[in-house]
Amino acid sequence: MRAPAGASDVRAAQAPARRVLSDFVADPVAVVGLALLCTVVLLALFAPLLSPQDPYDLAQLDIMDARLPPGSPTPSGGTFWLGTDDQGRDMLSAIFYGLRISLAVGAASTVLALLIGLTTGLFAAYAGGRVESAVMRIVDIQLSFPAILIALILIAVLGQGTGKVIAALVTIQWAYYARTVRSAALVEKRKEYVEAARCLALPPLRIVFRHLLPNCLPPLIVVATVQVAAAIALEATLSFLGLGLPITEPSLGLLIANGYQYLLSGKYWISFFPGLALLLTIVSINLCADRLRDVLNPRLQR
Amino acid sequence: MPVYVIRRSLQALVVLFAMSLLVFAGVYAVGNPVDILINPQAEPLERERAIAALGLDKPLWEQYATFLRGAVAGDLGRSFVHSAPALQLILERMPATLELASAAMLIAVALGIPLGLWAGLRPDSVSGRAIMAGSILGFSLPTFWVGLMLIMVFSVMLGVLPSNGRGPTVEVLGVPVSFLTVEGWRHLVMPATNLALFKLALLIRLTRAGTREALLQDYVKFARAKGLSNARVILVHVLRNILIPIVTVIGLEFGSVIAFAIVTESVFAWPGMGKLLIDSINLLDRPVIVAYLLVIVALFIAINLVVDLLYSVLDPRVRLQEARG
Amino acid sequence: MSAPGPLLEVAGLRTHFFTRSGVVKAVDDVSFALARGEVLGLVGESGSGKSITGYSIMGLVDPPGRIVAGSIRLSGRELVGLGHEEMRRLRGNRMAMVFQDPMMTLNPVMRIDRQMTETIRAHERVSAAAARARARAALVAVGIPSPDERLASYPHQFSGGMRQRVAIAIALLNRPDVVIADEPTTALDVTIQGQILHEMQKLTRDAGAALIWITHDLSVVAGLADRIAVMYAGRIVEHGRCADVLSQPAHPYTRGLLDSVPSRNPRGARLRQIPGMTPSLAALPEGCAFRERCPRAGPACAQAPAMQESGGRGVRCHDPLAAVAATAGP
């Protein structure tokens, strides 16, 4: 009796994943987005291997190379494909390293916020009553203020630094996850199988993790994808305003800010190319998110 | 209707009071108020005197009462940097921000609703798809970078638009505005477009979704069955229905436009309160930060109130509920 | 102007929907004619194409649907292929339609007076005051009390039955020649159903309009229609005078429909149902569409039967229950 039931469980768990994948690749635009995203992630992961120079090894920099336009020759016979910044740093290498930092901060804050939001949302939905309404009220109030405002306030109160930027990004994001999880869990909670599990007096944690959690995942994945992009953009914005990452962690936002002052004298490349990298990263994530939203939406499934 | 207005206004006051409590708790209780309110460069003796003068040695509830009294009287402390009342600094810069935000919202509405309507009426056409692709791009473009690129193209390469500042202003009822002079327009158009981009993408999506939904409704078919022209069916029957959620979102997003103006103002050196906030954070001018916070919260609450009232004017169903409730 | 021919003549009408999963033949070779003042009951299950027939006449078929063949003549004038503007001038003017769900047909954010006067002013140059006076009279005619107050109301302030009366008043505002009623009583309470039914009958008779009453319920048209057309899978399978069809159905499908009307069965007897389900219009089998549910199906049914007409009655069956020619007569 048990074995076949278990086997069908496995099949049921695998089939949706495969269906989601095959639905996902049915849209050529989404495939382009996914390919772009994979490229960006690989570039970031292998930045030290792929970069022509280590942009933060001062021994490799020569101030004589400062602010060279794209395509200029390097002293060692190579080419600065995307030009150099005001310290003679190869922009291509700086962008690869910058991608690394931007993606790491975005991903770290998303994972942390996801864990906090997921726990809070599940807890609120399961607890119900006053606990739930109190948590959701906080979420509602927070979400009624723009993210940039909350981030600036937190930075103003907490001060600056990598940890504090991540803390600010987590504070902004957790509310989205809590709300998503809670609404998905509420729908599931009313269904009969949860009722049945409760009647069987299964321990609450088991009900939450075996039954509520898997059903909250599809909307959560969509929200998380959108939020990674938003977190990366927000970190770049904060860094551009000089309130984000310190100069020791040169993310894309800092690179763009660094080129701001040279823009007016026509040296566009110091700001332009890091911005383009940022744009492509965010667009690729958003394209994937758009497709995921359609694929994971139960109302659109045939 | 007047009863409703009064009741909603009272509710808004309660929320503002609650928010003042939160801001007080955040700035005075969580952070070190001495750091926040007293110039860090002050001499020790001066510090002592300031602590006593600000009443920071008194119990917390008494401090809150003092803070609240000051806030009600419009006294939110003095700026260390500008040595002027913080509230006055904010209010001086508010018209510039409001002008920029209004111009941006106007651009977003004037382009977003027609484009969204078009994309909603022809979802499968090339133009409809192009509009949607553009809106994804609008969501993805980092505002500050687009600002830089606008400066690069229009100020540096083409040299047709100024890259910073507000230009000459003209006083209207004692409020300085830019949009009345050609030079002011030239300064306004780039930052306003930059700030509008994100909301434009949002409005396109919202209008498109609303249009597609409305077109499936029976009342649209019935309106056509009555022999109304397509233009009338779309511009009166469809638009009136989708405008209700759109106006609500426009209203609520206006607050977020004011907040996001912080970024645009920094890029274009637009002398608004957002730029003041960034400068104050960088210079640790904390009273100004607190003042900005309270002002923007009050602004948000006011916007919410106006949107609620507008909503009840637009949707007869809500009006009825209010009359009953 | 009274044309010598019938008021409305539909011949060989085919309306197909070109979807991604194939061509859905929602209306496939439908023909009927309607004289001034006549009431036609168009009967069929949901998905039989009866509503699409109505939309086709009104020129309200939306893409991916399209009239691919046939002709619709109103007072002798061909409507298929007519331009948008000419079609618009006819809609709500010479022909009008009432929909099923009154909660959805009125625009929720517009006042009743505006929704009524715009119907008049879309077709005639009249002053606002004159249009309003006509709207008021129309509300009185459909039995709505205190019309002045009602004109200034919004749809949500009306009950379902009242809203349907308003919709009927709007349909009749410009004294149309043809009114198409698409199950206008289905969504209403039983007590209201009868009232609306009778009022609609009376109003159209007074106005001299022809009425097409679309329904899935044979018992509704029994006391209302002069003639009945039964639709199945996009085709008319049987038509004739109301009394003839109801007393002596010729098509096995009509028989099945009649047997499933509760009031026509003896007390205590089991209600009979038609076995099986309405076939998918995208993948209709060759031959008679009803064959797989038909108790009388034989080898001949693999070929689609043609409509056999005789003396005002017609049946589309190789093996009809009643010889059409024998029962037909003046």
PDB file of C-alpha atoms in Angstrom, chain B residues 137-234:
ATOM      1  CA  LEU B 137      12.302  47.968 -20.090  1.00  0.00           C
ATOM      2  CA  GLY B 138      10.810  50.901 -18.194  1.00  0.00           C
ATOM      3  CA  PHE B 139      10.574  48.733 -15.081  1.00  0.00           C
ATOM      4  CA  SER B 140      14.129  47.499 -15.454  1.00  0.00           C
ATOM      5  CA  LEU B 141      15.977  50.717 -16.253  1.00  0.00           C
ATOM      6  CA  PRO B 142      17.697  52.057 -13.136  1.00  0.00           C
ATOM      7  CA  THR B 143      16.341  55.603 -12.793  1.00  0.00           C
ATOM      8  CA  PHE B 144      19.637  57.244 -11.885  1.00  0.00           C
ATOM      9  CA  TRP B 145      21.471  55.672 -14.809  1.00  0.00           C
ATOM     10  CA  VAL B 146      18.782  56.770 -17.266  1.00  0.00           C
ATOM     11  CA  GLY B 147      19.213  60.255 -15.846  1.00  0.00           C
ATOM     12  CA  LEU B 148      22.943  60.097 -16.559  1.00  0.00           C
ATOM     13  CA  MET B 149      22.317  58.866 -20.075  1.00  0.00           C
ATOM     14  CA  LEU B 150      19.812  61.681 -20.708  1.00  0.00           C
ATOM     15  CA  ILE B 151      22.437  64.183 -19.575  1.00  0.00           C
ATOM     16  CA  MET B 152      25.015  62.478 -21.781  1.00  0.00           C
ATOM     17  CA  VAL B 153      22.828  62.651 -24.876  1.00  0.00           C
ATOM     18  CA  PHE B 154      20.960  65.940 -24.502  1.00  0.00           C
ATOM     19  CA  SER B 155      23.464  68.037 -22.569  1.00  0.00           C
ATOM     20  CA  VAL B 156      26.867  66.705 -23.568  1.00  0.00           C
ATOM     21  CA  MET B 157      26.455  65.275 -27.056  1.00  0.00           C
ATOM     22  CA  LEU B 158      23.622  67.410 -28.457  1.00  0.00           C
ATOM     23  CA  GLY B 159      24.033  70.320 -26.074  1.00  0.00           C
ATOM     24  CA  VAL B 160      20.358  71.252 -26.274  1.00  0.00           C
ATOM     25  CA  LEU B 161      19.255  70.950 -22.633  1.00  0.00           C
ATOM     26  CA  PRO B 162      20.874  72.127 -19.397  1.00  0.00           C
ATOM     27  CA  SER B 163      22.158  69.315 -17.185  1.00  0.00           C
ATOM     28  CA  ASN B 164      21.387  70.729 -13.770  1.00  0.00           C
ATOM     29  CA  GLY B 165      19.397  73.131 -11.662  1.00  0.00           C
ATOM     30  CA  ARG B 166      15.972  74.604 -11.956  1.00  0.00           C
ATOM     31  CA  GLY B 167      16.627  77.617 -14.128  1.00  0.00           C
ATOM     32  CA  PRO B 168      14.961  80.946 -13.520  1.00  0.00           C
ATOM     33  CA  THR B 169      11.763  80.757 -11.506  1.00  0.00           C
ATOM     34  CA  VAL B 170       8.673  82.923 -11.549  1.00  0.00           C
ATOM     35  CA  GLU B 171       6.670  83.546  -8.383  1.00  0.00           C
ATOM     36  CA  VAL B 172       3.037  82.486  -8.482  1.00  0.00           C
ATOM     37  CA  LEU B 173       1.206  83.421  -5.271  1.00  0.00           C
ATOM     38  CA  GLY B 174       4.582  83.578  -3.565  1.00  0.00           C
ATOM     39  CA  VAL B 175       5.623  80.109  -4.762  1.00  0.00           C
ATOM     40  CA  PRO B 176       8.536  79.905  -7.181  1.00  0.00           C
ATOM     41  CA  VAL B 177       7.818  77.782 -10.275  1.00  0.00           C
ATOM     42  CA  SER B 178       9.828  76.883 -13.364  1.00  0.00           C
ATOM     43  CA  PHE B 179       7.202  75.919 -15.847  1.00  0.00           C
ATOM     44  CA  LEU B 180       6.180  79.438 -16.814  1.00  0.00           C
ATOM     45  CA  THR B 181       9.342  80.292 -18.705  1.00  0.00           C
ATOM     46  CA  VAL B 182      10.927  78.634 -21.706  1.00  0.00           C
ATOM     47  CA  GLU B 183      14.210  78.396 -19.829  1.00  0.00           C
ATOM     48  CA  GLY B 184      12.363  76.778 -16.906  1.00  0.00           C
ATOM     49  CA  TRP B 185      10.814  74.248 -19.288  1.00  0.00           C
ATOM     50  CA  ARG B 186      14.212  73.390 -20.679  1.00  0.00           C
ATOM     51  CA  HIS B 187      15.420  72.656 -17.153  1.00  0.00           C
ATOM     52  CA  LEU B 188      12.306  70.744 -16.178  1.00  0.00           C
ATOM     53  CA  VAL B 189      11.773  68.447 -19.137  1.00  0.00           C
ATOM     54  CA  MET B 190      14.719  66.092 -18.631  1.00  0.00           C
ATOM     55  CA  PRO B 191      14.373  65.403 -14.889  1.00  0.00           C
ATOM     56  CA  ALA B 192      10.592  65.118 -15.231  1.00  0.00           C
ATOM     57  CA  THR B 193      10.902  62.584 -18.054  1.00  0.00           C
ATOM     58  CA  ASN B 194      13.460  60.645 -16.049  1.00  0.00           C
ATOM     59  CA  LEU B 195      11.226  60.514 -12.997  1.00  0.00           C
ATOM     60  CA  ALA B 196       8.171  59.663 -15.122  1.00  0.00           C
ATOM     61  CA  LEU B 197       9.692  56.576 -16.731  1.00  0.00           C
ATOM     62  CA  PHE B 198       8.935  54.055 -13.993  1.00  0.00           C
ATOM     63  CA  LYS B 199       5.386  55.276 -13.420  1.00  0.00           C
ATOM     64  CA  LEU B 200       4.819  55.350 -17.161  1.00  0.00           C
ATOM     65  CA  ALA B 201       5.636  51.642 -17.325  1.00  0.00           C
ATOM     66  CA  LEU B 202       3.332  50.987 -14.384  1.00  0.00           C
ATOM     67  CA  LEU B 203       0.435  52.951 -15.885  1.00  0.00           C
ATOM     68  CA  ILE B 204       0.788  51.203 -19.234  1.00  0.00           C
ATOM     69  CA  ARG B 205       0.522  47.805 -17.568  1.00  0.00           C
ATOM     70  CA  LEU B 206      -2.347  48.838 -15.350  1.00  0.00           C
ATOM     71  CA  THR B 207      -4.365  50.428 -18.151  1.00  0.00           C
ATOM     72  CA  ARG B 208      -3.740  47.510 -20.461  1.00  0.00           C
ATOM     73  CA  ALA B 209      -4.839  44.936 -17.897  1.00  0.00           C
ATOM     74  CA  GLY B 210      -7.919  47.004 -17.007  1.00  0.00           C
ATOM     75  CA  THR B 211      -8.864  47.462 -20.643  1.00  0.00           C
ATOM     76  CA  ARG B 212      -8.556  43.788 -21.454  1.00  0.00           C
ATOM     77  CA  GLU B 213     -10.689  42.911 -18.465  1.00  0.00           C
ATOM     78  CA  ALA B 214     -13.321  45.558 -19.216  1.00  0.00           C
ATOM     79  CA  LEU B 215     -13.617  44.492 -22.854  1.00  0.00           C
ATOM     80  CA  LEU B 216     -14.797  41.058 -21.724  1.00  0.00           C
ATOM     81  CA  GLN B 217     -17.616  42.531 -19.663  1.00  0.00           C
ATOM     82  CA  ASP B 218     -21.233  42.320 -20.771  1.00  0.00           C
ATOM     83  CA  TYR B 219     -21.777  46.029 -20.349  1.00  0.00           C
ATOM     84  CA  VAL B 220     -19.327  46.668 -23.178  1.00  0.00           C
ATOM     85  CA  LYS B 221     -21.188  44.262 -25.454  1.00  0.00           C
ATOM     86  CA  PHE B 222     -24.476  45.801 -24.414  1.00  0.00           C
ATOM     87  CA  ALA B 223     -23.142  49.287 -25.124  1.00  0.00           C
ATOM     88  CA  ARG B 224     -22.185  48.121 -28.596  1.00  0.00           C
ATOM     89  CA  ALA B 225     -25.575  46.462 -29.010  1.00  0.00           C
ATOM     90  CA  LYS B 226     -27.122  49.857 -28.312  1.00  0.00           C
ATOM     91  CA  GLY B 227     -25.432  51.143 -31.448  1.00  0.00           C
ATOM     92  CA  LEU B 228     -22.875  53.377 -29.752  1.00  0.00           C
ATOM     93  CA  SER B 229     -19.786  54.185 -31.773  1.00  0.00           C
ATOM     94  CA  ASN B 230     -16.574  52.349 -30.926  1.00  0.00           C
ATOM     95  CA  ALA B 231     -15.052  55.622 -29.786  1.00  0.00           C
ATOM     96  CA  ARG B 232     -17.864  56.202 -27.337  1.00  0.00           C
ATOM     97  CA  VAL B 233     -17.818  52.618 -26.045  1.00  0.00           C
ATOM     98  CA  ILE B 234     -14.084  52.862 -25.338  1.00  0.00           C
TER      99      ILE B 234
END
